[in-house]
Amino acid sequence: MDLFHLSSRRYTGAKTKLLESIDESILKTFNYKDKRNLSFFDVFCGTGVVSEYFAKKPQFSHCILNDFLYSNFVIYQGFFAQDFFDFKKLESLKQEFANLQAKNIKENYYSKAFGDKFFSQNDSKIIGYLRDTLDRFLELKVINKQEFYILLASLLYSADRIANTVGHYDAYRKNIPLQDRFVYELIEPIKLTTTLEIYKEDSNLLAKQLLEQKRHIDIAFIDPPYNSRQYSRFYHLLENLSQNKKPKLYGVALKPKPENLSKYCNVGAKEVFKDLITSLAKICKVLVVSYNNTYSANSRSNARLKQDEIKEILESIGKVQMFEYNFKPFSSGKSNLSNHKERVFVCQVLTK
């Protein structure tokens, strides 16, 4: 049975290949090997692979996952939430979905918008039909909420795997004959003993909420957006598919009106980062910041925070060590990118 794992997706800035390096950096500063019942806060969760890595370690008993994209929230619920679901029912539905034929499906919002662009016409008809079917099944209580999230996350992964893109949805590849390639496959939910909290919040506001609750967190991992490329715009199609609100679309890339924009992608990145660190320093023992040295011929790809700025802000609240690793960054092929490094700052917060 071919199941999707959490890391089985294309995502800008994914830390899948840096997990051990991040862990080694933390251990050199905060040796947690002999500790138990630690808590981990993934502030900008992205793909969720960092949370998965630490949630599976015996030292960690509680993890907080947060991302402001609705599609990522759906994916976390599908993979991480430990609520009841009937996998035999899901497999049965998968077989039912596999027998769908586009010729028997009416045109829908997704086929009209994305057919012969991001997907073939037939594939987009099936994707749209399945999305509406999941809402109907939930409303009729054919499936429970957890089964809905698993099936919807599975649809996101299945659609993303065959999308006519270079890995994001800022544009689709043109002048390419599209084949019918869509196959609906299920994700494999992660079995954990770790307790979890899953949020879809602005990271700065969530940090303030946790501070108001007087929470105590051992490690916070902070991997904010690097440049001016908004993730809500990069992944607008998955956001659209997740929410199924069917908004009006604009432009060549067929995007809805801008929403859910991150301040970390504009000129105010330094101030909003400082605000976040100030809040987290009051509830966390260790802050881990991952950031790369992206500077290129394409100004949109340039890093919004400089190394010295990150270091200065962290040093204002604790003792900082910086580690550097080779890391291949995202490139659409239009930027001159070389000698790229991922920098990991580990800050032991000084108690006041």
mmCIF file of C-alpha atoms in Angstrom, residues 19-346:
data_model
loop_
_atom_site.group_PDB
_atom_site.id
_atom_site.type_symbol
_atom_site.label_atom_id
_atom_site.label_comp_id
_atom_site.label_asym_id
_atom_site.label_seq_id
_atom_site.Cartn_x
_atom_site.Cartn_y
_atom_site.Cartn_z
ATOM 1 C CA LEU A 19 16.926 17.676 10.907
ATOM 2 C CA GLU A 20 20.008 15.995 12.336
ATOM 3 C CA SER A 21 22.052 19.189 11.940
ATOM 4 C CA ILE A 22 19.431 21.173 13.852
ATOM 5 C CA ASP A 23 19.388 18.519 16.576
ATOM 6 C CA GLU A 24 23.193 18.493 16.824
ATOM 7 C CA SER A 25 23.226 22.282 17.174
ATOM 8 C CA ILE A 26 20.766 22.128 20.057
ATOM 9 C CA LEU A 27 22.663 19.335 21.827
ATOM 10 C CA LYS A 28 25.924 21.297 21.696
ATOM 11 C CA THR A 29 24.236 24.078 23.623
ATOM 12 C CA PHE A 30 21.477 22.335 25.600
ATOM 13 C CA ASN A 31 22.128 18.644 26.210
ATOM 14 C CA TYR A 32 18.668 17.213 26.725
ATOM 15 C CA LYS A 33 19.586 13.507 26.357
ATOM 16 C CA ASP A 34 19.092 12.661 30.031
ATOM 17 C CA LYS A 35 15.992 14.811 30.449
ATOM 18 C CA ARG A 36 12.329 13.840 30.252
ATOM 19 C CA ASN A 37 8.940 15.502 29.808
ATOM 20 C CA LEU A 38 10.329 18.316 27.681
ATOM 21 C CA SER A 39 8.105 20.581 25.599
ATOM 22 C CA PHE A 40 8.773 21.718 22.019
ATOM 23 C CA PHE A 41 7.158 24.666 20.227
ATOM 24 C CA ASP A 42 7.428 24.759 16.416
ATOM 25 C CA VAL A 43 6.576 28.426 15.863
ATOM 26 C CA PHE A 44 6.522 28.408 12.032
ATOM 27 C CA CYS A 45 5.802 24.748 11.441
ATOM 28 C CA GLY A 46 5.873 24.632 7.617
ATOM 29 C CA THR A 47 5.941 21.009 6.489
ATOM 30 C CA GLY A 48 5.844 19.802 10.101
ATOM 31 C CA VAL A 49 8.939 17.594 9.730
ATOM 32 C CA VAL A 50 10.803 19.318 12.580
ATOM 33 C CA SER A 51 7.875 18.714 14.935
ATOM 34 C CA GLU A 52 7.656 15.082 13.833
ATOM 35 C CA TYR A 53 11.393 14.603 14.470
ATOM 36 C CA PHE A 54 11.272 15.892 18.040
ATOM 37 C CA ALA A 55 7.819 14.499 18.890
ATOM 38 C CA LYS A 56 9.193 11.002 18.271
ATOM 39 C CA LYS A 57 12.073 11.488 20.725
ATOM 40 C CA PRO A 58 11.483 9.973 24.203
ATOM 41 C CA GLN A 59 12.649 13.147 25.929
ATOM 42 C CA PHE A 60 9.705 15.165 24.584
ATOM 43 C CA SER A 61 6.212 14.685 25.974
ATOM 44 C CA HIS A 62 4.449 17.741 24.563
ATOM 45 C CA CYS A 63 4.630 19.544 21.206
ATOM 46 C CA ILE A 64 2.979 22.734 19.979
ATOM 47 C CA LEU A 65 2.584 23.090 16.200
ATOM 48 C CA ASN A 66 1.643 26.357 14.551
ATOM 49 C CA ASP A 67 1.369 27.705 11.012
ATOM 50 C CA PHE A 68 -0.898 30.382 9.588
ATOM 51 C CA LEU A 69 -1.656 28.542 6.335
ATOM 52 C CA TYR A 70 -4.972 26.684 6.401
ATOM 53 C CA SER A 71 -3.613 23.923 4.159
ATOM 54 C CA ASN A 72 -0.773 23.252 6.612
ATOM 55 C CA PHE A 73 -3.230 23.207 9.528
ATOM 56 C CA VAL A 74 -5.292 20.569 7.683
ATOM 57 C CA ILE A 75 -2.152 18.520 7.051
ATOM 58 C CA TYR A 76 -1.112 18.662 10.735
ATOM 59 C CA GLN A 77 -4.577 17.573 11.805
ATOM 60 C CA GLY A 78 -4.476 14.692 9.354
ATOM 61 C CA PHE A 79 -1.005 13.467 10.290
ATOM 62 C CA PHE A 80 -0.612 14.399 13.951
ATOM 63 C CA ALA A 81 -4.007 14.508 15.678
ATOM 64 C CA GLN A 82 -4.482 11.358 17.741
ATOM 65 C CA ASP A 83 -8.287 11.305 17.479
ATOM 66 C CA PHE A 84 -10.227 8.195 16.460
ATOM 67 C CA PHE A 85 -10.535 7.197 12.819
ATOM 68 C CA ASP A 86 -11.507 4.021 10.972
ATOM 69 C CA PHE A 87 -8.701 3.234 8.538
ATOM 70 C CA LYS A 88 -10.675 0.423 6.883
ATOM 71 C CA LYS A 89 -13.375 2.947 6.056
ATOM 72 C CA LEU A 90 -10.749 5.285 4.604
ATOM 73 C CA GLU A 91 -9.298 2.496 2.464
ATOM 74 C CA SER A 92 -12.774 1.647 1.214
ATOM 75 C CA LEU A 93 -13.369 5.280 0.256
ATOM 76 C CA LYS A 94 -9.995 5.388 -1.459
ATOM 77 C CA GLN A 95 -11.042 2.471 -3.662
ATOM 78 C CA GLU A 96 -14.329 4.208 -4.397
ATOM 79 C CA PHE A 97 -12.434 7.370 -5.405
ATOM 80 C CA ALA A 98 -10.065 5.335 -7.600
ATOM 81 C CA ASN A 99 -13.005 4.167 -9.726
ATOM 82 C CA LEU A 100 -14.155 7.688 -10.597
ATOM 83 C CA GLN A 101 -14.202 8.545 -14.285
ATOM 84 C CA ALA A 102 -14.013 12.142 -15.421
ATOM 85 C CA LYS A 103 -16.536 11.573 -18.218
ATOM 86 C CA ASN A 104 -19.179 10.943 -15.541
ATOM 87 C CA ILE A 105 -18.376 14.125 -13.590
ATOM 88 C CA LYS A 106 -19.815 17.552 -14.369
ATOM 89 C CA GLU A 107 -17.610 20.591 -14.806
ATOM 90 C CA ASN A 108 -16.970 22.317 -11.483
ATOM 91 C CA TYR A 109 -15.182 25.319 -9.988
ATOM 92 C CA TYR A 110 -11.784 23.611 -10.017
ATOM 93 C CA SER A 111 -12.009 22.250 -13.560
ATOM 94 C CA LYS A 112 -13.136 25.642 -14.894
ATOM 95 C CA ALA A 113 -10.369 27.467 -13.028
ATOM 96 C CA PHE A 114 -7.419 25.093 -13.187
ATOM 97 C CA GLY A 115 -8.158 22.623 -16.000
ATOM 98 C CA ASP A 116 -5.384 22.436 -18.607
ATOM 99 C CA LYS A 117 -3.329 24.801 -16.471
ATOM 100 C CA PHE A 118 -2.268 23.419 -13.096
ATOM 101 C CA PHE A 119 -3.847 20.012 -13.870
ATOM 102 C CA SER A 120 -5.289 18.265 -16.891
ATOM 103 C CA GLN A 121 -8.958 18.949 -17.526
ATOM 104 C CA ASN A 122 -9.987 15.456 -16.409
ATOM 105 C CA ASP A 123 -7.782 15.509 -13.299
ATOM 106 C CA SER A 124 -9.127 18.899 -12.218
ATOM 107 C CA LYS A 125 -12.720 17.643 -12.594
ATOM 108 C CA ILE A 126 -11.972 14.686 -10.312
ATOM 109 C CA ILE A 127 -10.101 16.857 -7.782
ATOM 110 C CA GLY A 128 -13.019 19.298 -7.624
ATOM 111 C CA TYR A 129 -15.579 16.507 -7.300
ATOM 112 C CA LEU A 130 -13.615 14.886 -4.469
ATOM 113 C CA ARG A 131 -13.268 18.171 -2.603
ATOM 114 C CA ASP A 132 -17.025 18.779 -2.616
ATOM 115 C CA THR A 133 -17.641 15.134 -1.737
ATOM 116 C CA LEU A 134 -15.546 15.414 1.434
ATOM 117 C CA ASP A 135 -17.604 18.371 2.652
ATOM 118 C CA ARG A 136 -20.804 16.470 1.903
ATOM 119 C CA PHE A 137 -19.589 13.320 3.674
ATOM 120 C CA LEU A 138 -18.697 15.332 6.777
ATOM 121 C CA GLU A 139 -22.062 17.108 6.784
ATOM 122 C CA LEU A 140 -23.919 13.786 6.425
ATOM 123 C CA LYS A 141 -21.686 12.220 9.113
ATOM 124 C CA VAL A 142 -20.437 9.543 6.739
ATOM 125 C CA ILE A 143 -17.021 10.454 8.159
ATOM 126 C CA ASN A 144 -15.977 12.067 11.444
ATOM 127 C CA LYS A 145 -13.839 15.192 11.728
ATOM 128 C CA GLN A 146 -10.539 13.306 11.984
ATOM 129 C CA GLU A 147 -11.387 11.146 8.973
ATOM 130 C CA PHE A 148 -12.249 14.344 7.090
ATOM 131 C CA TYR A 149 -8.822 15.829 7.852
ATOM 132 C CA ILE A 150 -7.039 12.633 6.815
ATOM 133 C CA LEU A 151 -8.971 12.414 3.547
ATOM 134 C CA LEU A 152 -8.501 16.128 2.806
ATOM 135 C CA ALA A 153 -4.773 16.015 3.582
ATOM 136 C CA SER A 154 -4.584 12.986 1.293
ATOM 137 C CA LEU A 155 -6.265 14.988 -1.477
ATOM 138 C CA LEU A 156 -3.775 17.848 -1.003
ATOM 139 C CA TYR A 157 -0.808 15.486 -1.245
ATOM 140 C CA SER A 158 -2.271 13.607 -4.216
ATOM 141 C CA ALA A 159 -2.997 16.827 -6.112
ATOM 142 C CA ASP A 160 0.339 18.419 -5.264
ATOM 143 C CA ARG A 161 2.246 15.374 -6.491
ATOM 144 C CA ILE A 162 0.987 15.769 -10.069
ATOM 145 C CA ALA A 163 0.537 19.568 -10.269
ATOM 146 C CA ASN A 164 2.002 21.261 -13.333
ATOM 147 C CA THR A 165 4.383 23.479 -11.344
ATOM 148 C CA VAL A 166 8.027 23.777 -10.291
ATOM 149 C CA GLY A 167 7.080 23.061 -6.682
ATOM 150 C CA HIS A 168 4.891 26.042 -5.806
ATOM 151 C CA TYR A 169 1.847 27.714 -7.376
ATOM 152 C CA ASP A 170 3.249 31.136 -8.297
ATOM 153 C CA ALA A 171 2.821 29.979 -11.892
ATOM 154 C CA TYR A 172 2.107 26.873 -13.961
ATOM 155 C CA ARG A 173 4.343 25.564 -16.720
ATOM 156 C CA LYS A 174 3.025 26.594 -20.131
ATOM 157 C CA ASN A 175 3.135 24.903 -23.530
ATOM 158 C CA ILE A 176 3.259 21.461 -21.929
ATOM 159 C CA PRO A 177 0.661 18.851 -22.954
ATOM 160 C CA LEU A 178 -0.933 17.669 -19.714
ATOM 161 C CA GLN A 179 -1.620 13.992 -19.181
ATOM 162 C CA ASP A 180 -4.246 12.521 -16.853
ATOM 163 C CA ARG A 181 -2.049 11.561 -13.911
ATOM 164 C CA PHE A 182 -4.156 11.995 -10.784
ATOM 165 C CA VAL A 183 -4.228 9.036 -8.399
ATOM 166 C CA TYR A 184 -5.802 9.436 -4.987
ATOM 167 C CA GLU A 185 -3.543 7.997 -2.283
ATOM 168 C CA LEU A 186 -3.913 8.160 1.498
ATOM 169 C CA ILE A 187 -1.519 9.745 3.950
ATOM 170 C CA GLU A 188 -0.117 7.651 6.804
ATOM 171 C CA PRO A 189 -1.088 9.276 10.120
ATOM 172 C CA ILE A 190 1.730 9.428 12.654
ATOM 173 C CA LYS A 191 1.374 7.371 15.836
ATOM 174 C CA LEU A 192 2.633 9.288 18.866
ATOM 175 C CA THR A 193 2.491 9.152 22.633
ATOM 176 C CA THR A 194 3.408 12.842 22.748
ATOM 177 C CA THR A 195 0.535 15.201 23.557
ATOM 178 C CA LEU A 196 -0.060 17.865 20.945
ATOM 179 C CA GLU A 197 -1.529 21.298 20.424
ATOM 180 C CA ILE A 198 -2.180 22.389 16.835
ATOM 181 C CA TYR A 199 -2.765 26.051 15.975
ATOM 182 C CA LYS A 200 -3.380 28.196 12.894
ATOM 183 C CA GLU A 201 -2.364 31.560 14.303
ATOM 184 C CA ASP A 202 -0.160 34.556 13.676
ATOM 185 C CA SER A 203 3.026 33.439 15.435
ATOM 186 C CA ASN A 204 3.549 36.696 17.299
ATOM 187 C CA LEU A 205 -0.019 36.710 18.598
ATOM 188 C CA LEU A 206 0.194 33.061 19.631
ATOM 189 C CA ALA A 207 3.430 33.732 21.539
ATOM 190 C CA LYS A 208 1.649 36.507 23.424
ATOM 191 C CA GLN A 209 -1.305 34.216 24.172
ATOM 192 C CA LEU A 210 1.012 31.551 25.596
ATOM 193 C CA LEU A 211 2.745 34.238 27.649
ATOM 194 C CA GLU A 212 -0.604 35.365 29.067
ATOM 195 C CA GLN A 213 -1.292 31.739 30.002
ATOM 196 C CA LYS A 214 2.073 31.675 31.837
ATOM 197 C CA ARG A 215 3.211 28.657 29.875
ATOM 198 C CA HIS A 216 6.657 27.096 30.343
ATOM 199 C CA ILE A 217 8.311 25.748 27.166
ATOM 200 C CA ASP A 218 11.716 24.104 26.963
ATOM 201 C CA ILE A 219 12.605 24.613 23.293
ATOM 202 C CA ALA A 220 11.071 26.908 20.674
ATOM 203 C CA PHE A 221 12.105 26.389 17.050
ATOM 204 C CA ILE A 222 11.777 29.508 14.904
ATOM 205 C CA ASP A 223 12.008 29.208 11.111
ATOM 206 C CA PRO A 224 10.337 32.339 9.703
ATOM 207 C CA PRO A 225 9.892 33.211 6.013
ATOM 208 C CA TYR A 226 13.171 34.457 4.529
ATOM 209 C CA ASN A 227 12.180 36.889 1.812
ATOM 210 C CA SER A 228 9.372 38.807 0.142
ATOM 211 C CA ARG A 229 7.728 35.702 -1.344
ATOM 212 C CA GLN A 230 4.505 35.219 0.595
ATOM 213 C CA TYR A 231 3.682 31.582 1.361
ATOM 214 C CA SER A 232 -0.042 32.273 1.131
ATOM 215 C CA ARG A 233 0.569 33.346 -2.478
ATOM 216 C CA PHE A 234 3.029 30.536 -3.250
ATOM 217 C CA TYR A 235 0.483 27.923 -2.119
ATOM 218 C CA HIS A 236 -2.748 29.717 -3.010
ATOM 219 C CA LEU A 237 -4.165 26.701 -4.849
ATOM 220 C CA LEU A 238 -3.718 24.405 -1.841
ATOM 221 C CA GLU A 239 -5.200 27.117 0.387
ATOM 222 C CA ASN A 240 -8.159 27.368 -1.987
ATOM 223 C CA LEU A 241 -8.594 23.589 -2.081
ATOM 224 C CA SER A 242 -8.337 23.323 1.713
ATOM 225 C CA GLN A 243 -10.985 25.925 2.494
ATOM 226 C CA ASN A 244 -13.198 25.257 -0.548
ATOM 227 C CA LYS A 245 -14.614 28.784 -0.483
ATOM 228 C CA LYS A 246 -14.238 29.053 -4.276
ATOM 229 C CA PRO A 247 -13.176 32.703 -4.471
ATOM 230 C CA LYS A 248 -12.902 34.754 -7.643
ATOM 231 C CA LEU A 249 -9.445 34.353 -9.179
ATOM 232 C CA TYR A 250 -7.192 36.917 -10.823
ATOM 233 C CA GLY A 251 -4.146 37.078 -13.066
ATOM 234 C CA VAL A 252 -2.191 34.503 -15.010
ATOM 235 C CA ALA A 253 -1.504 32.394 -11.899
ATOM 236 C CA LEU A 254 -5.227 32.374 -10.989
ATOM 237 C CA LYS A 255 -4.805 33.671 -7.447
ATOM 238 C CA PRO A 256 -7.554 35.018 -5.170
ATOM 239 C CA LYS A 257 -7.260 38.468 -3.607
ATOM 240 C CA PRO A 258 -4.289 38.708 -1.234
ATOM 241 C CA GLU A 259 -4.940 37.576 2.310
ATOM 242 C CA ASN A 260 -3.029 36.048 5.208
ATOM 243 C CA LEU A 261 0.179 37.973 4.436
ATOM 244 C CA SER A 262 3.228 37.690 6.684
ATOM 245 C CA LYS A 263 5.014 40.740 8.072
ATOM 246 C CA TYR A 264 8.213 38.686 8.003
ATOM 247 C CA CYS A 265 8.224 39.118 4.215
ATOM 248 C CA ASN A 266 8.407 42.922 4.174
ATOM 249 C CA VAL A 267 10.642 45.726 5.430
ATOM 250 C CA GLY A 268 9.241 45.379 8.961
ATOM 251 C CA ALA A 269 10.733 41.897 9.431
ATOM 252 C CA LYS A 270 13.300 43.010 12.020
ATOM 253 C CA GLU A 271 10.748 44.639 14.306
ATOM 254 C CA VAL A 272 8.246 41.785 14.138
ATOM 255 C CA PHE A 273 11.054 39.266 14.775
ATOM 256 C CA LYS A 274 12.220 41.272 17.790
ATOM 257 C CA ASP A 275 8.645 41.353 19.123
ATOM 258 C CA LEU A 276 8.377 37.563 18.782
ATOM 259 C CA ILE A 277 11.697 36.916 20.533
ATOM 260 C CA THR A 278 10.763 39.256 23.372
ATOM 261 C CA SER A 279 7.593 37.252 24.054
ATOM 262 C CA LEU A 280 9.202 33.831 23.693
ATOM 263 C CA ALA A 281 12.111 34.756 25.959
ATOM 264 C CA LYS A 282 9.661 35.076 28.847
ATOM 265 C CA ILE A 283 8.309 31.524 28.518
ATOM 266 C CA CYS A 284 11.102 29.469 26.878
ATOM 267 C CA LYS A 285 14.445 28.082 28.053
ATOM 268 C CA VAL A 286 16.034 27.700 24.609
ATOM 269 C CA LEU A 287 15.310 29.500 21.345
ATOM 270 C CA VAL A 288 16.508 27.943 18.090
ATOM 271 C CA VAL A 289 16.418 30.156 15.001
ATOM 272 C CA SER A 290 16.990 28.715 11.524
ATOM 273 C CA TYR A 291 17.674 31.241 8.776
ATOM 274 C CA ASN A 292 19.663 31.204 5.543
ATOM 275 C CA ASN A 293 22.011 33.683 3.889
ATOM 276 C CA THR A 294 19.913 34.231 0.782
ATOM 277 C CA TYR A 295 21.222 37.203 -1.193
ATOM 278 C CA SER A 296 20.850 37.082 -4.956
ATOM 279 C CA ALA A 297 20.421 39.027 -8.155
ATOM 280 C CA ASN A 298 16.664 38.745 -7.637
ATOM 281 C CA SER A 299 15.746 41.205 -4.873
ATOM 282 C CA ARG A 300 12.560 39.271 -4.016
ATOM 283 C CA SER A 301 14.766 36.338 -2.956
ATOM 284 C CA ASN A 302 16.956 38.421 -0.660
ATOM 285 C CA ALA A 303 16.819 37.627 3.054
ATOM 286 C CA ARG A 304 14.791 40.115 5.080
ATOM 287 C CA LEU A 305 16.856 39.637 8.241
ATOM 288 C CA LYS A 306 20.624 39.958 8.368
ATOM 289 C CA GLN A 307 22.805 37.667 10.450
ATOM 290 C CA ASP A 308 23.968 40.517 12.691
ATOM 291 C CA GLU A 309 20.374 41.589 13.337
ATOM 292 C CA ILE A 310 19.322 38.095 14.401
ATOM 293 C CA LYS A 311 22.378 37.725 16.617
ATOM 294 C CA GLU A 312 21.920 41.146 18.214
ATOM 295 C CA ILE A 313 18.267 40.482 19.070
ATOM 296 C CA LEU A 314 19.016 37.034 20.513
ATOM 297 C CA GLU A 315 22.018 38.279 22.514
ATOM 298 C CA SER A 316 19.735 40.794 24.203
ATOM 299 C CA ILE A 317 17.945 37.906 25.949
ATOM 300 C CA GLY A 318 20.560 35.181 26.327
ATOM 301 C CA LYS A 319 23.763 33.397 25.371
ATOM 302 C CA VAL A 320 24.003 32.631 21.634
ATOM 303 C CA GLN A 321 25.902 30.100 19.550
ATOM 304 C CA MET A 322 25.726 30.021 15.753
ATOM 305 C CA PHE A 323 26.165 26.960 13.540
ATOM 306 C CA GLU A 324 26.342 26.894 9.745
ATOM 307 C CA TYR A 325 25.426 24.125 7.305
ATOM 308 C CA ASN A 326 25.445 23.717 3.542
ATOM 309 C CA PHE A 327 21.901 23.882 2.274
ATOM 310 C CA LYS A 328 20.481 24.074 -1.243
ATOM 311 C CA PRO A 329 17.920 26.901 -1.262
ATOM 312 C CA PHE A 330 14.773 27.290 -3.333
ATOM 313 C CA SER A 331 15.343 28.848 -6.749
ATOM 314 C CA SER A 332 12.946 29.314 -9.651
ATOM 315 C CA GLY A 333 15.994 29.413 -11.922
ATOM 316 C CA LYS A 334 15.948 33.197 -12.276
ATOM 317 C CA SER A 335 18.327 33.974 -9.421
ATOM 318 C CA ASN A 336 22.090 33.724 -9.141
ATOM 319 C CA LEU A 337 22.374 31.540 -6.061
ATOM 320 C CA SER A 338 25.660 30.094 -4.818
ATOM 321 C CA ASN A 339 27.524 29.227 -1.602
ATOM 322 C CA HIS A 340 24.294 28.885 0.331
ATOM 323 C CA LYS A 341 24.300 28.192 4.019
ATOM 324 C CA GLU A 342 21.615 27.541 6.595
ATOM 325 C CA ARG A 343 22.459 29.221 9.866
ATOM 326 C CA VAL A 344 21.173 27.837 13.128
ATOM 327 C CA PHE A 345 21.285 30.155 16.135
ATOM 328 C CA VAL A 346 20.814 28.504 19.522
#
